[in-house]
PDB file of C-alpha atoms and ligand atoms in Angstrom:
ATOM      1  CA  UNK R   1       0.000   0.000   0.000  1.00  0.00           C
ATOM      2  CA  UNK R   2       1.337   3.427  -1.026  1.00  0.00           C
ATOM      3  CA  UNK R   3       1.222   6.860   1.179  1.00  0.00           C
ATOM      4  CA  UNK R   4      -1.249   8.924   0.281  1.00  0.00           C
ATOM      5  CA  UNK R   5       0.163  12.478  -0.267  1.00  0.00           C
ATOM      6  CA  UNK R   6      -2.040  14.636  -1.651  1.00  0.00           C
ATOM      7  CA  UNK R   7      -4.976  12.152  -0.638  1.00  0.00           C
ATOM      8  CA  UNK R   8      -6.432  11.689  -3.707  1.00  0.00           C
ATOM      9  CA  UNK R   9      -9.278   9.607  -4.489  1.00  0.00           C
ATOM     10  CA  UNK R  10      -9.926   7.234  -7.060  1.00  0.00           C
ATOM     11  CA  UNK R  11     -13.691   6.414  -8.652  1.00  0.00           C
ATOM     12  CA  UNK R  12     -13.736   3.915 -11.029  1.00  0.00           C
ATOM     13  CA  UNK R  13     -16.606   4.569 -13.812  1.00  0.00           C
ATOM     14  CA  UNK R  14     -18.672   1.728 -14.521  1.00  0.00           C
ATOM     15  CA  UNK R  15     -19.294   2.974 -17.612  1.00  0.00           C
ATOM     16  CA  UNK R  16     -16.503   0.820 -18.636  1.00  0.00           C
ATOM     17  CA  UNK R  17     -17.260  -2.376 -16.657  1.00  0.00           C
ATOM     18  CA  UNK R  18     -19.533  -5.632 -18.194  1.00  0.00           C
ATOM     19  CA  UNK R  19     -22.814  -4.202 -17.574  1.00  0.00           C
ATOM     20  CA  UNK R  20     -24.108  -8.323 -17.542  1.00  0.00           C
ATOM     21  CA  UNK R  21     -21.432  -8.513 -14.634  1.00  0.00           C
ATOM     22  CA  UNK R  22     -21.800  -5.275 -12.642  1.00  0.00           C
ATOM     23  CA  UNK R  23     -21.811  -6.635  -9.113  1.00  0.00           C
ATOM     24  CA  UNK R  24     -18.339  -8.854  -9.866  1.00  0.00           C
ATOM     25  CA  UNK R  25     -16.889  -5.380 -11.741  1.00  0.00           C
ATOM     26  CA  UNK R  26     -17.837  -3.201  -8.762  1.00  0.00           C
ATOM     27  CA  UNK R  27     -16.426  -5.843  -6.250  1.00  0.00           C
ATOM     28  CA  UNK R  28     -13.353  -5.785  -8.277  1.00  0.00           C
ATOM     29  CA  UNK R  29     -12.388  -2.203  -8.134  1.00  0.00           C
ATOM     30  CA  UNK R  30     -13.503  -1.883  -4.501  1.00  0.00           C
ATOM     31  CA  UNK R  31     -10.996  -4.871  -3.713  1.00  0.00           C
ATOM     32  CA  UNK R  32      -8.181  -3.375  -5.668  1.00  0.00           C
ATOM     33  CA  UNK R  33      -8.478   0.002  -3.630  1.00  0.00           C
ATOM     34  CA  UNK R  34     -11.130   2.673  -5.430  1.00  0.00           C
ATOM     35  CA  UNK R  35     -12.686   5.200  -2.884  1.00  0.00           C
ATOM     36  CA  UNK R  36     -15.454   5.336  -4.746  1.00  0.00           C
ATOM     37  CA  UNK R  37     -17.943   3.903  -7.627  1.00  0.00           C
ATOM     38  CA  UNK R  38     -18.729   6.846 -10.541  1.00  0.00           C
ATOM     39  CA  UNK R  39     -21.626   5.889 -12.249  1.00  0.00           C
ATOM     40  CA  UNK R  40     -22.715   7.663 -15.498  1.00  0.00           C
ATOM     41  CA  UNK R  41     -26.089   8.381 -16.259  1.00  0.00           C
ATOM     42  CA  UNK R  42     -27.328   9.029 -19.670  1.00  0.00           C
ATOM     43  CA  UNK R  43     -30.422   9.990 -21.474  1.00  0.00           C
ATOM     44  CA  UNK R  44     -29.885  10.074 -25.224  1.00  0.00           C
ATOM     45  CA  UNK R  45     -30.591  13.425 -24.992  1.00  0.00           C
ATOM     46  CA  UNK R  46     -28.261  15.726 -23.429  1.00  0.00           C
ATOM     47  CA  UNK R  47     -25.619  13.165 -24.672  1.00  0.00           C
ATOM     48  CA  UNK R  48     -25.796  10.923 -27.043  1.00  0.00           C
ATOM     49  CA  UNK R  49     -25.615   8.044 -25.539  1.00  0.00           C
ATOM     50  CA  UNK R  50     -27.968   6.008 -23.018  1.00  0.00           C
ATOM     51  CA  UNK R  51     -26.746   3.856 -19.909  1.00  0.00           C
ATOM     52  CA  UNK R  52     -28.581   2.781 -16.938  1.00  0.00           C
ATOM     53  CA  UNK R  53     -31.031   4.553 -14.384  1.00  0.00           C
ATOM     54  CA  UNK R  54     -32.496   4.243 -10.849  1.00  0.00           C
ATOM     55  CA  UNK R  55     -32.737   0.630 -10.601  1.00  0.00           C
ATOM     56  CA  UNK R  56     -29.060   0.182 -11.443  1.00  0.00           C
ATOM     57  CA  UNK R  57     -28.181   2.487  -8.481  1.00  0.00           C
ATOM     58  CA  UNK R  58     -29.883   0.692  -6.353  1.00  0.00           C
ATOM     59  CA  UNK R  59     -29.257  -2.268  -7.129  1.00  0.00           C
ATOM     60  CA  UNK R  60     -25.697  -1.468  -6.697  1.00  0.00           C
ATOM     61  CA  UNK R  61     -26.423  -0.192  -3.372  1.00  0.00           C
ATOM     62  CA  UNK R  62     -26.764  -3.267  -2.076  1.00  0.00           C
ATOM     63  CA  UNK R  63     -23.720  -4.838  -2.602  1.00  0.00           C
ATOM     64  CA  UNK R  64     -21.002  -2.085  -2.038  1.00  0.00           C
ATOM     65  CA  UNK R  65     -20.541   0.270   0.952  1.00  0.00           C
ATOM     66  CA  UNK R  66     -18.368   2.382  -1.550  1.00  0.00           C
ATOM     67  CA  UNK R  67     -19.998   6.048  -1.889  1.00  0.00           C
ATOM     68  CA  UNK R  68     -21.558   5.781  -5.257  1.00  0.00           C
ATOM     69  CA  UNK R  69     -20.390   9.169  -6.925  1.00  0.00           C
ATOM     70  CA  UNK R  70     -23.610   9.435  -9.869  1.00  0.00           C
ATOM     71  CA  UNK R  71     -22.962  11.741 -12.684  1.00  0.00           C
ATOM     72  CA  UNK R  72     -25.939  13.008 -14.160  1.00  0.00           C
ATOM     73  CA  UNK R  73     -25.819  13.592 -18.208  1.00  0.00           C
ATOM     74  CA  UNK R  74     -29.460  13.875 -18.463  1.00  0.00           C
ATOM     75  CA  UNK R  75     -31.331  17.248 -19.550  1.00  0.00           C
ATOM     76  CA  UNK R  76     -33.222  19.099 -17.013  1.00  0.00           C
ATOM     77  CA  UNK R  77     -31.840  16.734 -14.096  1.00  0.00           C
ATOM     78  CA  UNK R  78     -33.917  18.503 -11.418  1.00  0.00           C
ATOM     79  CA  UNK R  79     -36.604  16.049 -12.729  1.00  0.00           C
ATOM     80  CA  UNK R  80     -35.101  13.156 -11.207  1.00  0.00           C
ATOM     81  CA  UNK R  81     -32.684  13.606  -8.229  1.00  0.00           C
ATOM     82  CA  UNK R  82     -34.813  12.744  -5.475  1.00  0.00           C
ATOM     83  CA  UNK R  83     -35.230   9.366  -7.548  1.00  0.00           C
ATOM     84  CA  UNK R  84     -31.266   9.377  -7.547  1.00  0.00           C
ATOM     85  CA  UNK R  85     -31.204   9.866  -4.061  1.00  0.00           C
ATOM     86  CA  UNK R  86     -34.019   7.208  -2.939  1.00  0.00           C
ATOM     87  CA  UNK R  87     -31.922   4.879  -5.025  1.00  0.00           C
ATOM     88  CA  UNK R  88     -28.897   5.711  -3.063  1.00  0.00           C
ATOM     89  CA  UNK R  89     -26.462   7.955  -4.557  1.00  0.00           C
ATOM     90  CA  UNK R  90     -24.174   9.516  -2.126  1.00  0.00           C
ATOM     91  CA  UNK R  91     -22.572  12.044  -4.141  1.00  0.00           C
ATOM     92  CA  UNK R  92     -24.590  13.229  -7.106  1.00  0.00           C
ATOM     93  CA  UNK R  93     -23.707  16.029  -9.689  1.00  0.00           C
ATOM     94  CA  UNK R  94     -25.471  17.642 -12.340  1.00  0.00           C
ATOM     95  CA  UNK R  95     -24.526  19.556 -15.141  1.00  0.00           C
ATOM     96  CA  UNK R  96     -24.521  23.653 -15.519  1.00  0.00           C
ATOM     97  CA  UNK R  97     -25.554  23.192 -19.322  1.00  0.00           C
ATOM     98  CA  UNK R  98     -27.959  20.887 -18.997  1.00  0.00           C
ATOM     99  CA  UNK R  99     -30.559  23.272 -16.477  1.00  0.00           C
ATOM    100  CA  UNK R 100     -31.683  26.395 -16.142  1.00  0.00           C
ATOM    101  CA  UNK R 101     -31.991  25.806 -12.043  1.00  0.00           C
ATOM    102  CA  UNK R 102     -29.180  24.570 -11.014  1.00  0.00           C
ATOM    103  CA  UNK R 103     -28.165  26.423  -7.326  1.00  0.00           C
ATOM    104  CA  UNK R 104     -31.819  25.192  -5.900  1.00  0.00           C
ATOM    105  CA  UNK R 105     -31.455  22.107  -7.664  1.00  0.00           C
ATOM    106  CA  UNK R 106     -27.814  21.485  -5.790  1.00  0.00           C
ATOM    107  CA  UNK R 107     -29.734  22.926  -2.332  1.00  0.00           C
ATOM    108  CA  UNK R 108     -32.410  20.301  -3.489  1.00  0.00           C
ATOM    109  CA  UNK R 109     -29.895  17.889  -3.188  1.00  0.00           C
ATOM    110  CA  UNK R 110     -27.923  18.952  -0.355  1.00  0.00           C
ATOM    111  CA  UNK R 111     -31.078  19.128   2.096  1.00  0.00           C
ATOM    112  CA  UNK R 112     -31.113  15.656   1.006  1.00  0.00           C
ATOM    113  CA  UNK R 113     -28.033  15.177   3.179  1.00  0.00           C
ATOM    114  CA  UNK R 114     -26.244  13.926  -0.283  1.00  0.00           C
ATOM    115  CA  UNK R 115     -22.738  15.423  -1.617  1.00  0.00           C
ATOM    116  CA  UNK R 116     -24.136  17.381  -4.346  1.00  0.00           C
ATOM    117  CA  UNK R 117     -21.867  19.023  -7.425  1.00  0.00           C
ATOM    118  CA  UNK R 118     -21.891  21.318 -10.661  1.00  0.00           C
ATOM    119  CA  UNK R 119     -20.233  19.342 -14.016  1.00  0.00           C
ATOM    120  CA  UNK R 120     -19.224  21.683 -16.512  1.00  0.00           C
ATOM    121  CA  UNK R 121     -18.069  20.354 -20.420  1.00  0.00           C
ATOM    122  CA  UNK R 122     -14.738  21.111 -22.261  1.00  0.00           C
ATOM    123  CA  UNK R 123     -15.960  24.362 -23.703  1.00  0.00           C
ATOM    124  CA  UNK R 124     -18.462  26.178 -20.967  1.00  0.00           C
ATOM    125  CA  UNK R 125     -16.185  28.652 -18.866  1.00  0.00           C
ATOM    126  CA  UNK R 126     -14.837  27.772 -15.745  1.00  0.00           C
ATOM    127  CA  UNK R 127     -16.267  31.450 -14.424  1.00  0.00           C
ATOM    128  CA  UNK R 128     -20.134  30.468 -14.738  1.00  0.00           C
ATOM    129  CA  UNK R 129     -19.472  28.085 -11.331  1.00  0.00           C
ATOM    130  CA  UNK R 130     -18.121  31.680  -9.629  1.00  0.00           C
ATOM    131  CA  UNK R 131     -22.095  31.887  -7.735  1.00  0.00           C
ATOM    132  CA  UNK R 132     -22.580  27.906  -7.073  1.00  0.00           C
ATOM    133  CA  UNK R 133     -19.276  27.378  -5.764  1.00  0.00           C
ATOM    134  CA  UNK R 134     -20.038  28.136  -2.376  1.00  0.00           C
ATOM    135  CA  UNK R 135     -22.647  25.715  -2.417  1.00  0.00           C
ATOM    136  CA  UNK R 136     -21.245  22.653  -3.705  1.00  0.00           C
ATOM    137  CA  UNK R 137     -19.249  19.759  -2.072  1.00  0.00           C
ATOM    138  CA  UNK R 138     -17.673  18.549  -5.232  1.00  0.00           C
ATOM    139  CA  UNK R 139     -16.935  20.448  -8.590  1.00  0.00           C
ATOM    140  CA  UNK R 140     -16.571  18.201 -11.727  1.00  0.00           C
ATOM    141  CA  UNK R 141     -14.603  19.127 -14.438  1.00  0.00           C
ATOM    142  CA  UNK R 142     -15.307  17.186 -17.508  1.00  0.00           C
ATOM    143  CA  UNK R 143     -11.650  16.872 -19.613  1.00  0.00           C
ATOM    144  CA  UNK R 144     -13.488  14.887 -22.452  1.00  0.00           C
ATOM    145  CA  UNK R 145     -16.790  15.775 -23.995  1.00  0.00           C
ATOM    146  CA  UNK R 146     -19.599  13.858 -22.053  1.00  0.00           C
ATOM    147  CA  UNK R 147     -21.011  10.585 -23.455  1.00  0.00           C
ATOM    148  CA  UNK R 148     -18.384   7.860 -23.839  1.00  0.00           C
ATOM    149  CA  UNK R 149     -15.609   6.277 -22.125  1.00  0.00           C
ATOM    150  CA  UNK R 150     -11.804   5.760 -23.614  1.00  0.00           C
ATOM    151  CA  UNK R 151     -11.757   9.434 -25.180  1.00  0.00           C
ATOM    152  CA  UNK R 152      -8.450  11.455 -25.278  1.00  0.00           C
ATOM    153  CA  UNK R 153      -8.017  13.678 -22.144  1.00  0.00           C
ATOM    154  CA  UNK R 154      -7.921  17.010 -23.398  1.00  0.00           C
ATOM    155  CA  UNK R 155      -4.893  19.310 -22.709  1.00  0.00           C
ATOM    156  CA  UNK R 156      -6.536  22.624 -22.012  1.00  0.00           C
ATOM    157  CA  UNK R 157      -8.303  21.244 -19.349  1.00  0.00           C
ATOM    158  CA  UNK R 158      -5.374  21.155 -16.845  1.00  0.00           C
ATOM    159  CA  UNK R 159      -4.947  25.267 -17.036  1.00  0.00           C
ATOM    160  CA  UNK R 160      -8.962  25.208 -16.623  1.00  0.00           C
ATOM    161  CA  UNK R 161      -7.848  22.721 -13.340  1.00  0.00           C
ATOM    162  CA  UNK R 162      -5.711  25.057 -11.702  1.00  0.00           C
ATOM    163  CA  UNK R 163      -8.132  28.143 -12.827  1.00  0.00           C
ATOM    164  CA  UNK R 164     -10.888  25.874 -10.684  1.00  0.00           C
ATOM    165  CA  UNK R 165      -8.797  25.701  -7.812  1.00  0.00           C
ATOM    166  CA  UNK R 166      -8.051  29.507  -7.803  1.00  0.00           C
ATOM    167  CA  UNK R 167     -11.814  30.428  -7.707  1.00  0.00           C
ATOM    168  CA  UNK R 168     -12.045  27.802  -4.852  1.00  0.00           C
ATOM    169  CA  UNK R 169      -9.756  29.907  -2.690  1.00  0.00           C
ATOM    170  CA  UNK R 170     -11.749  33.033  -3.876  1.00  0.00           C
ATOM    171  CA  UNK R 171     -15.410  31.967  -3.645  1.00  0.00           C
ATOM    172  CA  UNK R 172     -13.972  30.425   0.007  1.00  0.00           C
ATOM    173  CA  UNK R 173     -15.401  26.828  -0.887  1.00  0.00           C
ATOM    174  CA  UNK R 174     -14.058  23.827   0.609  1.00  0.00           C
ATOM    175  CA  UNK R 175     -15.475  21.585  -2.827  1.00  0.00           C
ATOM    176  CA  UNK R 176     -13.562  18.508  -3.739  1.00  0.00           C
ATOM    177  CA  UNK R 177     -12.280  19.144  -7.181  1.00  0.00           C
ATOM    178  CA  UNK R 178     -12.438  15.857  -9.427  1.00  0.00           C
ATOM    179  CA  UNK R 179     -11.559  15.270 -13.170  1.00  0.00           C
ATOM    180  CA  UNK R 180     -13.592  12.676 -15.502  1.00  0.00           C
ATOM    181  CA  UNK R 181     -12.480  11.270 -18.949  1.00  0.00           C
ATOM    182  CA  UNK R 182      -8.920  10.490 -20.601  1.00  0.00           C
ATOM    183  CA  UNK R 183      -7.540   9.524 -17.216  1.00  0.00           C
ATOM    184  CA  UNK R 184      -3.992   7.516 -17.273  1.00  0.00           C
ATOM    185  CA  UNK R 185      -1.160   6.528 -15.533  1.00  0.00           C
ATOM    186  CA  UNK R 186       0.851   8.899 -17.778  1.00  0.00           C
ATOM    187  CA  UNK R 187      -1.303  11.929 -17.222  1.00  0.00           C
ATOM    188  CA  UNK R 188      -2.429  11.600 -13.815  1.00  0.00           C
ATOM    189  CA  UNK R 189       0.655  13.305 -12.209  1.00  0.00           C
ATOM    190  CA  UNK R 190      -0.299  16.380 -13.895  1.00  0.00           C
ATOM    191  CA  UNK R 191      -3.704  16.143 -13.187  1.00  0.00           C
ATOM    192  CA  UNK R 192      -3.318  15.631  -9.867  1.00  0.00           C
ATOM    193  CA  UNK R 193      -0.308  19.265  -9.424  1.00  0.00           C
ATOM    194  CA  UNK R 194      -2.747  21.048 -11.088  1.00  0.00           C
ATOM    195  CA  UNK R 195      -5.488  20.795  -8.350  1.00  0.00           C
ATOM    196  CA  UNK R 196      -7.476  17.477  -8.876  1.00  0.00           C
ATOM    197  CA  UNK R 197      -8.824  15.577  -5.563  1.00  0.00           C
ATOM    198  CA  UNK R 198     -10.386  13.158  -7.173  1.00  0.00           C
ATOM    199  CA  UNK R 199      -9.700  11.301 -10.345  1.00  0.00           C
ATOM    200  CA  UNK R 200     -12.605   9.548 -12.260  1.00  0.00           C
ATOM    201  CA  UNK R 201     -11.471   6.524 -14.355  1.00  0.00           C
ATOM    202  CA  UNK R 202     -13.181   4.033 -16.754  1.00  0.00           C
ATOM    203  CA  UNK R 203     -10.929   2.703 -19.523  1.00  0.00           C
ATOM    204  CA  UNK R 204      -8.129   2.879 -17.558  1.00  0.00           C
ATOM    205  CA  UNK R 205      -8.527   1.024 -14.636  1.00  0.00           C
ATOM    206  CA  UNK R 206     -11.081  -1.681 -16.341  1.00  0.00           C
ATOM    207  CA  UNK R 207      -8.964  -2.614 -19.275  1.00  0.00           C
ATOM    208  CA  UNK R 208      -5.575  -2.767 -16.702  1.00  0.00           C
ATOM    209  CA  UNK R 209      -3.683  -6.055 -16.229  1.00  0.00           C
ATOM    210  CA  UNK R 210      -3.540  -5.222 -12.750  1.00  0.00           C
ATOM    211  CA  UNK R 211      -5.950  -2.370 -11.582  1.00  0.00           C
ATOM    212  CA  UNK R 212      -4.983  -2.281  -8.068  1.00  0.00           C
ATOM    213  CA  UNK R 213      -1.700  -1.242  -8.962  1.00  0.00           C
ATOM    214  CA  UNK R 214      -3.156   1.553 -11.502  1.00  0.00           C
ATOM    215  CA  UNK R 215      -4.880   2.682  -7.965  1.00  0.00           C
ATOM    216  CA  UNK R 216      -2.357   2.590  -5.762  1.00  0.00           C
ATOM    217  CA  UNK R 217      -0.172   4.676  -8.194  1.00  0.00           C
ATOM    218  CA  UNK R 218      -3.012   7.266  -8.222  1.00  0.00           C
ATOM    219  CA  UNK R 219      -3.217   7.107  -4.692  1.00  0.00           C
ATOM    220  CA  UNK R 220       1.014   7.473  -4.383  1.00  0.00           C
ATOM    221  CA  UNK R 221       0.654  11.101  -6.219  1.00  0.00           C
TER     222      UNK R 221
HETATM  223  C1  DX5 Z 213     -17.919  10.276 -20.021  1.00  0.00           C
HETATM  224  C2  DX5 Z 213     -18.063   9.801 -18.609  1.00  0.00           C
HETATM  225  C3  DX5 Z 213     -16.810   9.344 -17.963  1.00  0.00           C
HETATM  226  C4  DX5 Z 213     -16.158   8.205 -18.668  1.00  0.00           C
HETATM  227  C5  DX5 Z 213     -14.709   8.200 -18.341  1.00  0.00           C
HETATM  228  O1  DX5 Z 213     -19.083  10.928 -20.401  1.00  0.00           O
HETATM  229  O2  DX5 Z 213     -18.579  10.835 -17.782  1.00  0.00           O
HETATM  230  O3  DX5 Z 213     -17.031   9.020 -16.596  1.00  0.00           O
HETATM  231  O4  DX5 Z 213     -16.683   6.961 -18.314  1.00  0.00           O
HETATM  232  O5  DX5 Z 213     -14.140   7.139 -19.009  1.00  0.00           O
HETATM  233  P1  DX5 Z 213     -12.625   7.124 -19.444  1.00  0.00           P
HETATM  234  O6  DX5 Z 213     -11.825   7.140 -18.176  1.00  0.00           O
HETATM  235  O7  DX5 Z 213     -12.511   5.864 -20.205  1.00  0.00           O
HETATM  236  O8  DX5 Z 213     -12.376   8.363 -20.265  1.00  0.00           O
HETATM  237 ZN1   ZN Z 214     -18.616  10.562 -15.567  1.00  0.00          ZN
END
């Protein structure tokens, strides 16, 4: 087992597991050392691309005590996050461009007594979370474009990580800042000096030879 230094934490996305084997994939990465489970929700609509809803949540509730970390990519998400949270998320995050409500939304959620979170895409401005960033526990930074797994992390978002971490320390928020898509042993270093707390990671981790040592490299940064 490494030291953690900067105490990052690792969530495995399940996008990437065998979705006819998700209790064995989830059991996997909680063996080999992930903090905890990212699931992706999708809706064909504000990306094109459709995964799994409430009943997949919930059903892998029951068989992890890992938070599960859900990451709404579904238009208008104030629709559906009390439906999240009955099905157990513990952290859940929505995204700035896909609602027009989105500080009583994350309120919504946080009365809840749930972890909630703004997501914003590769191209909306880091600047537009200036007025939620009090409010959230976690701020999500999307370094691909939202909808599939095993993209290419793209560069520019590690200037718009430290530019996150900067209005941190100005809007006086105490957020977890975590980084989805592209993720890899070669990158994470730089991921991780340029503010990330937690690193989200689907290809990676689930097509590694030895994912526990993937994690424990992560967790050595
Ligand atoms: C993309 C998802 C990511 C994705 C990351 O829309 O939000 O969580 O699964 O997968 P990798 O690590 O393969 O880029
Ligand atoms: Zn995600």
């Amino acid at each position: 087992m490494q030291t953690k230094k900067n105490n990052v934490m690792v969530a495995p996305s399940i996008l990437s597991a065998d979705f006819g084997r998700m209790n064995e994939e989830v059991e996997r990465m909680d063996k080999c050392g992930a903090d905890v489970v990212h699931c992706d929700v999708m809706d064909g609509i504000f990306v094109p691309n459709i995964t799994f809803g409430f009943k997949m949540i919930a059903d892998i509730k029951k068989k992890t005590k890992l938070p599960l970390d859900v990451h709404l990519m579904i238009d208008c998400p104030e629709r559906y996050v009390e439906r999240f949270i009955d099905a157990g998320a513990d952290w859940l995050t929505i995204h700035y461009e896909a609602t027009d409500i989105l500080i009583p939304t994350l309120e919504k959620i946080k009365k809840r007594g749930v972890k909630c979170g703004a997501v914003i895409s590769p191209d909306t401005p880091v600047q537009v979370l200036r007025e939620c960033f009090p409010i959230c526990d976690i701020v999500l930074l999307m370094s691909v474009y939202p909808g599939f797994g095993g993209q290419k992390f793209i560069e520019k978002s590690l200037g718009r990580m430290s530019e996150l971490k900067k209005l941190r320390v100005e809007t006086g928020s105490g957020a977890l800042l975590e980084v989805d898509g592209g993720i890899t042993a070669d990158n994470a270093e730089a991921i991780v000096r340029a503010g990330a707390d937690v690193l989200v990671a689907g290809n990676t981790l689930f097509s590694a030879q030895d994912p526990a040592a993937v994690i424990n490299g992560f967790h050595a940064l």
